[in-house]
Every structure is written in structure tokens, then in C-alpha cells.
Coordinates of C-alpha atoms and ligand atoms in Angstrom, one line a residue:
X1 CA 99.1 -77.8 77.6
X2 CA 96.3 -75.6 77.3
X3 CA 95.2 -76.8 74.0
X4 CA 94.9 -80.5 76.2
X5 CA 93.0 -79.1 79.4
X6 CA 91.0 -76.8 76.1
X7 CA 89.9 -80.2 75.5
X8 CA 89.5 -82.4 78.2
X9 CA 87.0 -79.2 79.2
X10 CA 84.6 -79.9 75.9
X11 CA 84.9 -83.0 76.7
X12 CA 83.4 -82.6 80.0
X13 CA 81.0 -81.4 78.3
X14 CA 79.3 -83.5 75.8
X15 CA 76.5 -85.7 77.1
X16 CA 77.1 -89.1 78.3
X17 CA 75.0 -90.3 74.7
X18 CA 76.7 -88.9 72.0
X19 CA 76.8 -89.3 68.7
X20 CA 79.6 -90.1 65.9
X21 CA 81.1 -92.8 68.4
X22 CA 81.8 -96.4 67.5
X23 CA 80.0 -99.3 68.6
X24 CA 81.6 -102.8 69.4
X25 CA 80.2 -106.0 70.9
X26 CA 76.8 -105.2 69.6
X27 CA 74.5 -108.7 70.4
X28 CA 70.3 -108.7 70.2
X29 CA 68.7 -110.4 73.7
X30 CA 65.8 -109.6 76.1
X31 CA 66.6 -108.0 79.0
X32 CA 63.8 -106.5 81.3
X33 CA 64.8 -104.2 83.6
X34 CA 64.2 -101.5 86.1
X35 CA 65.0 -98.3 86.4
X36 CA 65.2 -95.8 89.4
X37 CA 61.6 -94.0 88.7
X38 CA 60.2 -97.7 89.1
X39 CA 59.6 -98.1 85.6
X40 CA 60.1 -100.8 83.1
X41 CA 62.5 -100.9 80.3
X42 CA 63.8 -104.3 78.0
X43 CA 66.5 -104.0 76.8
X44 CA 66.8 -105.5 73.4
X45 CA 70.2 -104.9 72.5
X46 CA 73.4 -104.9 74.1
X47 CA 76.6 -102.6 73.0
X48 CA 80.1 -101.3 73.6
X49 CA 80.6 -97.5 73.3
X50 CA 82.8 -94.8 74.1
X51 CA 84.3 -97.3 77.1
X52 CA 80.5 -97.7 78.8
X53 CA 78.1 -100.9 78.3
X54 CA 75.1 -100.3 77.5
X55 CA 71.4 -101.3 76.0
X56 CA 69.1 -99.9 73.3
X57 CA 65.9 -100.4 75.2
X58 CA 62.7 -100.6 75.2
X59 CA 59.6 -99.6 77.1
X60 CA 56.8 -101.8 76.6
X61 CA 54.2 -99.1 77.9
X62 CA 54.2 -96.9 75.4
X63 CA 57.2 -98.2 72.8
X64 CA 59.7 -95.8 73.3
X65 CA 63.3 -96.5 72.9
X66 CA 66.3 -95.2 74.2
X67 CA 70.4 -96.0 74.9
X68 CA 70.6 -96.4 78.8
X69 CA 74.2 -97.5 80.2
X70 CA 74.2 -100.2 81.6
X71 CA 74.8 -98.6 85.4
X72 CA 71.3 -97.1 85.2
X73 CA 70.0 -100.4 85.5
X74 CA 68.4 -102.1 88.3
X75 CA 66.8 -105.5 88.9
X76 CA 63.2 -106.3 87.2
X77 CA 60.8 -104.3 90.2
X78 CA 58.0 -106.8 88.9
X79 CA 57.0 -110.3 86.9
X80 CA 58.5 -111.1 84.4
X81 CA 54.9 -112.8 83.6
X82 CA 53.3 -109.6 83.9
X83 CA 56.1 -107.8 81.0
X84 CA 53.5 -109.9 78.8
X85 CA 50.4 -107.6 78.9
X86 CA 52.0 -104.7 78.0
X87 CA 51.6 -103.1 74.7
X88 CA 55.3 -104.4 73.6
X89 CA 54.8 -107.7 74.2
X90 CA 51.1 -108.5 73.1
X91 CA 52.3 -106.7 69.8
X92 CA 54.6 -109.1 69.2
X93 CA 52.6 -112.1 70.2
X94 CA 49.6 -111.1 67.8
X95 CA 52.1 -111.1 65.3
X96 CA 53.4 -114.1 66.3
X97 CA 50.1 -115.2 66.1
X98 CA 48.6 -113.8 63.2
X99 CA 48.9 -115.5 59.5
X100 CA 51.9 -115.1 57.6
X101 CA 51.7 -112.9 54.0
X102 CA 54.2 -112.7 51.1
X103 CA 53.6 -109.1 50.8
X104 CA 52.9 -106.2 53.8
X105 CA 53.1 -108.6 56.8
X106 CA 52.9 -106.5 59.7
X107 CA 51.1 -103.4 61.5
X108 CA 49.4 -101.8 58.4
X109 CA 46.8 -99.6 60.5
X110 CA 45.3 -98.4 63.8
X111 CA 44.8 -101.3 66.6
X112 CA 41.8 -99.4 67.5
X113 CA 39.9 -96.2 67.6
X114 CA 43.1 -94.0 66.7
X115 CA 41.4 -90.2 65.5
X116 CA 44.4 -89.2 63.0
X117 CA 46.8 -91.1 60.2
X118 CA 50.1 -92.0 60.4
X119 CA 52.7 -91.1 58.2
X120 CA 55.8 -93.2 57.1
X121 CA 58.1 -92.0 54.3
X122 CA 60.8 -94.5 53.2
X123 CA 64.1 -93.2 52.8
X124 CA 65.0 -96.8 50.5
X125 CA 68.6 -96.1 48.7
X126 CA 68.1 -93.4 46.2
X127 CA 71.1 -91.3 43.8
X128 CA 67.8 -88.9 43.9
X129 CA 67.2 -85.8 46.1
X130 CA 65.6 -85.9 49.5
X131 CA 61.8 -84.7 49.3
X132 CA 62.3 -81.6 52.0
X133 CA 58.9 -80.3 50.5
X134 CA 57.6 -83.0 51.7
X135 CA 58.7 -83.3 54.9
X136 CA 58.0 -79.0 55.0
X137 CA 54.8 -79.8 54.4
X138 CA 55.0 -82.0 57.2
X139 CA 55.6 -79.5 59.3
X140 CA 53.2 -77.0 58.6
X141 CA 50.5 -79.0 59.3
X142 CA 51.4 -79.3 62.6
X143 CA 50.6 -75.3 63.6
X144 CA 53.5 -74.9 65.1
X145 CA 54.5 -78.2 67.6
X146 CA 56.3 -80.9 66.4
X147 CA 55.1 -83.4 63.8
X148 CA 55.3 -87.0 64.2
X149 CA 56.2 -88.8 61.2
X150 CA 57.8 -92.1 60.7
X151 CA 60.9 -92.3 58.8
X152 CA 61.8 -95.4 57.4
X153 CA 65.6 -95.6 56.9
X154 CA 68.3 -97.7 55.1
X155 CA 71.4 -97.8 55.9
X156 CA 72.6 -97.7 52.1
X157 CA 70.6 -94.1 51.8
X158 CA 72.0 -92.7 54.9
X159 CA 75.4 -93.2 54.0
X160 CA 75.2 -91.3 50.7
X161 CA 72.4 -88.7 52.0
X162 CA 74.6 -87.1 55.1
X163 CA 73.2 -83.5 54.9
X164 CA 69.6 -84.9 54.0
X165 CA 70.3 -87.0 57.5
X166 CA 71.6 -83.7 59.6
X167 CA 68.8 -81.6 58.5
X168 CA 66.2 -84.5 59.0
X169 CA 68.2 -84.8 62.8
X170 CA 68.1 -80.4 62.9
X171 CA 64.4 -80.0 62.8
X172 CA 64.0 -82.8 65.3
X173 CA 66.3 -80.7 67.6
X174 CA 64.0 -77.5 66.7
X175 CA 60.9 -78.8 67.7
X176 CA 59.5 -79.0 64.5
X177 CA 59.6 -82.6 63.6
X178 CA 58.8 -85.8 65.8
X179 CA 60.4 -88.2 64.4
X180 CA 60.1 -91.8 64.8
X181 CA 63.2 -93.8 63.5
X182 CA 62.0 -97.5 61.2
X183 CA 64.7 -99.6 60.2
X184 CA 64.2 -100.0 56.7
X185 CA 67.3 -102.4 56.0
X186 CA 70.8 -102.0 55.2
X187 CA 71.2 -103.0 52.1
X188 CA 67.6 -102.7 50.6
X189 CA 68.5 -105.2 47.7
X190 CA 66.0 -105.0 44.9
X191 CA 66.9 -106.9 41.3
X192 CA 63.8 -105.6 39.3
X193 CA 63.4 -108.8 37.3
X194 CA 63.4 -111.7 40.3
X195 CA 60.0 -112.9 41.5
X196 CA 59.0 -111.4 45.1
X197 CA 59.9 -114.8 46.4
X198 CA 63.0 -114.2 45.7
X199 CA 63.5 -111.0 45.9
X200 CA 65.3 -108.1 48.9
X201 CA 65.4 -109.8 52.0
X202 CA 64.7 -112.1 50.7
X203 CA 66.8 -112.9 48.0
X204 CA 69.3 -115.9 48.5
X205 CA 72.7 -115.5 50.9
X206 CA 71.0 -112.2 52.6
X207 CA 71.8 -112.1 55.6
X208 CA 68.8 -111.6 57.5
X209 CA 70.3 -110.4 61.3
X210 CA 72.8 -108.4 59.6
X211 CA 70.3 -106.7 57.0
X212 CA 68.9 -105.3 60.9
X213 CA 71.7 -105.0 63.2
X214 CA 73.8 -102.7 60.9
X215 CA 71.5 -100.2 60.0
X216 CA 70.9 -100.1 63.6
X217 CA 74.3 -99.2 64.9
X218 CA 74.9 -96.2 61.8
X219 CA 71.8 -94.4 63.5
X220 CA 73.5 -95.2 67.5
X221 CA 76.6 -94.0 66.4
X222 CA 74.6 -90.6 64.8
X223 CA 73.3 -90.6 68.3
X224 CA 70.2 -92.2 67.3
X225 CA 67.9 -94.5 68.6
X226 CA 66.1 -97.1 66.2
X227 CA 62.2 -97.6 67.3
X228 CA 61.3 -100.6 67.6
X229 CA 59.6 -100.2 64.4
X230 CA 60.9 -102.6 61.3
X231 CA 59.9 -102.1 57.3
X232 CA 60.6 -105.1 54.5
X233 CA 61.8 -103.4 51.9
X234 CA 59.4 -103.3 48.9
X235 CA 57.1 -104.9 51.8
X236 CA 58.4 -108.2 51.3
X237 CA 58.7 -110.8 53.3
X238 CA 58.0 -114.3 54.9
X239 CA 58.0 -116.5 57.6
X240 CA 61.4 -116.9 58.2
X241 CA 62.6 -113.5 58.2
X242 CA 59.2 -112.1 60.3
X243 CA 60.6 -115.0 62.9
X244 CA 63.1 -113.7 62.9
X245 CA 62.8 -110.0 63.1
X246 CA 60.2 -110.9 65.7
X247 CA 62.6 -112.7 68.0
X248 CA 65.0 -109.6 67.0
X249 CA 62.1 -107.3 69.5
X250 CA 60.9 -105.6 66.5
X251 CA 57.8 -104.8 64.9
X252 CA 57.1 -105.6 61.2
X253 CA 55.0 -102.3 60.2
X254 CA 53.1 -102.1 56.4
X255 CA 50.9 -100.3 55.4
X256 CA 47.0 -99.9 54.0
X257 CA 47.8 -96.4 52.2
X258 CA 50.4 -96.8 49.6
X259 CA 49.6 -93.3 48.2
X260 CA 51.2 -93.9 44.6
X261 CA 49.2 -97.1 44.5
X262 CA 46.2 -95.5 45.0
X263 CA 45.4 -97.1 48.5
X264 CA 42.6 -94.3 50.2
X265 CA 43.7 -93.2 54.0
X266 CA 41.2 -93.5 56.3
X267 CA 41.5 -92.7 59.9
X268 CA 44.2 -95.2 61.5
X269 CA 45.4 -95.7 58.1
X270 CA 49.3 -96.3 58.2
X271 CA 50.6 -94.2 55.0
X272 CA 53.4 -95.1 52.7
X273 CA 54.9 -92.3 50.7
X274 CA 58.5 -92.0 49.8
X275 CA 60.7 -89.8 50.7
X276 CA 63.8 -90.3 48.4
X277 CA 62.6 -88.9 45.3
X278 CA 61.9 -92.2 43.5
X279 CA 58.3 -91.5 43.4
X280 CA 57.1 -88.0 43.4
X281 CA 53.9 -89.3 42.2
X282 CA 52.9 -90.3 46.5
X283 CA 54.6 -87.3 47.6
X284 CA 51.9 -85.2 45.0
X285 CA 49.1 -86.8 46.6
X286 CA 50.5 -86.3 50.1
X287 CA 50.5 -82.1 49.5
X288 CA 47.2 -82.2 48.1
X289 CA 45.1 -83.9 50.7
X290 CA 46.8 -81.4 53.1
X291 CA 45.3 -79.2 50.8
X292 CA 41.9 -79.7 51.2
X293 CA 42.0 -81.1 54.1
X294 CA 43.7 -78.9 55.9
X295 CA 42.8 -77.8 59.2
X296 CA 40.9 -81.8 59.7
X297 CA 44.0 -84.3 59.0
X298 CA 45.9 -85.3 62.3
X299 CA 49.2 -87.2 62.1
X300 CA 50.0 -89.7 64.6
X301 CA 53.2 -91.0 66.2
X302 CA 53.3 -94.4 64.4
X303 CA 53.8 -96.3 68.6
X304 CA 50.1 -95.1 68.7
X305 CA 49.1 -97.0 66.4
X306 CA 49.2 -100.5 68.7
X307 CA 48.9 -98.4 71.9
X308 CA 44.9 -97.4 70.6
X309 CA 44.3 -101.0 71.5
X310 CA 41.4 -103.4 70.8
X311 CA 43.9 -106.4 71.1
X312 CA 42.1 -108.5 71.7
X313 CA 39.9 -108.3 68.4
X314 CA 42.0 -108.0 66.1
X315 CA 43.8 -110.8 67.1
X316 CA 40.7 -113.0 66.5
X317 CA 40.4 -111.2 63.0
X318 CA 44.2 -111.4 62.0
X319 CA 43.2 -115.3 62.7
X320 CA 40.8 -115.7 60.1
X321 CA 43.6 -113.9 57.2
X322 CA 40.3 -111.2 56.6
X323 CA 42.2 -107.9 54.9
X324 CA 45.0 -110.0 53.0
X325 CA 46.0 -107.5 49.9
X326 CA 46.8 -108.4 47.0
X327 CA 48.4 -107.0 43.9
X328 CA 52.2 -106.3 42.8
X329 CA 54.2 -104.3 45.2
X330 CA 57.4 -103.3 43.4
X331 CA 59.6 -101.0 45.6
X332 CA 61.9 -98.5 44.4
Ligands
ZN1 ZN1 62.3 -99.4 50.5

């Protein structure tokens, strides 16, 4: 009996949104609502967890995501039409209107003037050790405050590197990293001999929706809220997969500075490195960049690439197809 009461006491102090709790009834939707403080959220997924119905919701002003119990949602206090002018909805509209490309579709640099760069580290499936040294160098660049970094995580990596994932979330809790968790698909299928048109998520028979939601569920079950961003494996996509992604409320995240390919970052660049041990060249270049520009390099949260503004001008430029990049995009 005593142990029963002890168990109940422990359960009582667990937070409402605890990790390691399975999800059910997972579905996509577009459900704008208000919170008690008058702010707006857009629920993009609805699910059951721990006997409670919850939303994975996006703040359309900041692009931050969180998990909100249904009981805390209130009827929308603003007009649905007004949501179209929010940074989040405008960003989705920009991607709908832009010309499709097989490689590197999506956001590749800041929309407006950004005084800094965005680091994105991909965790594709890998048997190699995780690049802890790189993350430590990123932390050192922050000089004591939580350093923003986007981690593009594949479900396959997550399942095979649980201690590395725990290290990352521990660094978040300790206030050394501020991670934006970017979905990098569940299986990250890659077949070296196949052309890009039939590779990665364009592999025939791929269940695209499941590739997206399965990784979200893996994260949510560990108490991690996936962000509004998705990185296509190999940066390879087509009109159908981008349309499906936007329909699910997610923003495709590309890069104009894949360091291992010799692309040089400038202000506002979304830098791509691999944090999974498969591309040491990119890590060497990033570490060299930190050494070289020690006091001048400023790291920004990837949502700022959207919030930096300049939407109207960007939409006109994208319509011309300017900035289309060529060259092979192998991925590990
Ligand atoms: Zn990858």
C-alpha cells in the first residue's frame, strides 16, 4: 500500500506533458484557436496522450511550436482571414507560389536582412558516432547563453542513438543549446545507384505522410515538440511532396551553405552540416569558421530566417526562378 501511495505521489508531480508516453489517434488538421492570454495558435496535429486530447500547435507570429491540451483552447478571438497576414501563413503561401525545383526547394537563406547565420545539423541514419565536439563548439560560440541550432533529426537516427539524443536534450535543459527540432523524415531512404527523381522520399512506394508523422510521434513521445520546419532528405523533393508538406502545415528548409560542398556562408545563410559523423569535412569547415570569426559570428534561431521579413520582395524574386542551384546533391 505504501508503495502505491509513493507511486501516486511521484505521478502527481510529473508535468502535464511528460515524455515517454505513447500517442494515439494522431491526425493532421488546421485548427486555429485562442489561449487565455488572447494569443493565437494554429493546431496542426491532434492526438491522445495520457488520456488527454492535445494539439501540436504553432504560434503564427513567432513560429514557435508547443503542445497544448484541448482543455486550454478557446474559440478564435481574431478573424480567420487575419491569420493570412501572419509570418507563418505568409511563409507557407510563399512556398506554394514559388517555382518547384528538384534540389534544395524551400527556405535557403533569411527572407530579409539578418545579422547572423543559421546552423542546421542533419542527423541522417548513421552507425557512426555523433559529432559532440561540433555541438560543444557551437555552445562555446554562445559565450554562456543558450545557442540556437536547428537539428534535423531522422526517426532512424533517433531510435539508434538514444543516449546522444538524451545528451542533446540535457544540453537544452542546462541552457547551453536552444534546439529547433526539424523533422528529417522517418526512414530517410537513400539508394546510391538511383537518380534523384526516384530517390530519397521520391522513391516509388514511399508513404510521404507517414514519413513526416512517424518522426513527429517519436519526438512527441519523448516530450519534444517538433518545429514548423521539415528538411527533405538529400534536399530532394518534387511538386507533390512539397504540396503535401505545405498541406501538413510545415515549411521546407533548404540551405545555401552546405559547407562540405564548398558553399560559403554569408550573412543570413542557412548553413548545413551533418551531425551524424558521416561528413567530417563539413564539421572541420564549421569549426574553422568559428576559429576564424570567433567574435564576429552570430548564430540565430532558424525561425528568424522567416521573421526577418522582406516577404513581398522575396515573393517577386522567387517568381523569376532566380537563385536556382545546380549540381548533384548526394546525402549520407
Ligand atoms: Zn539527411
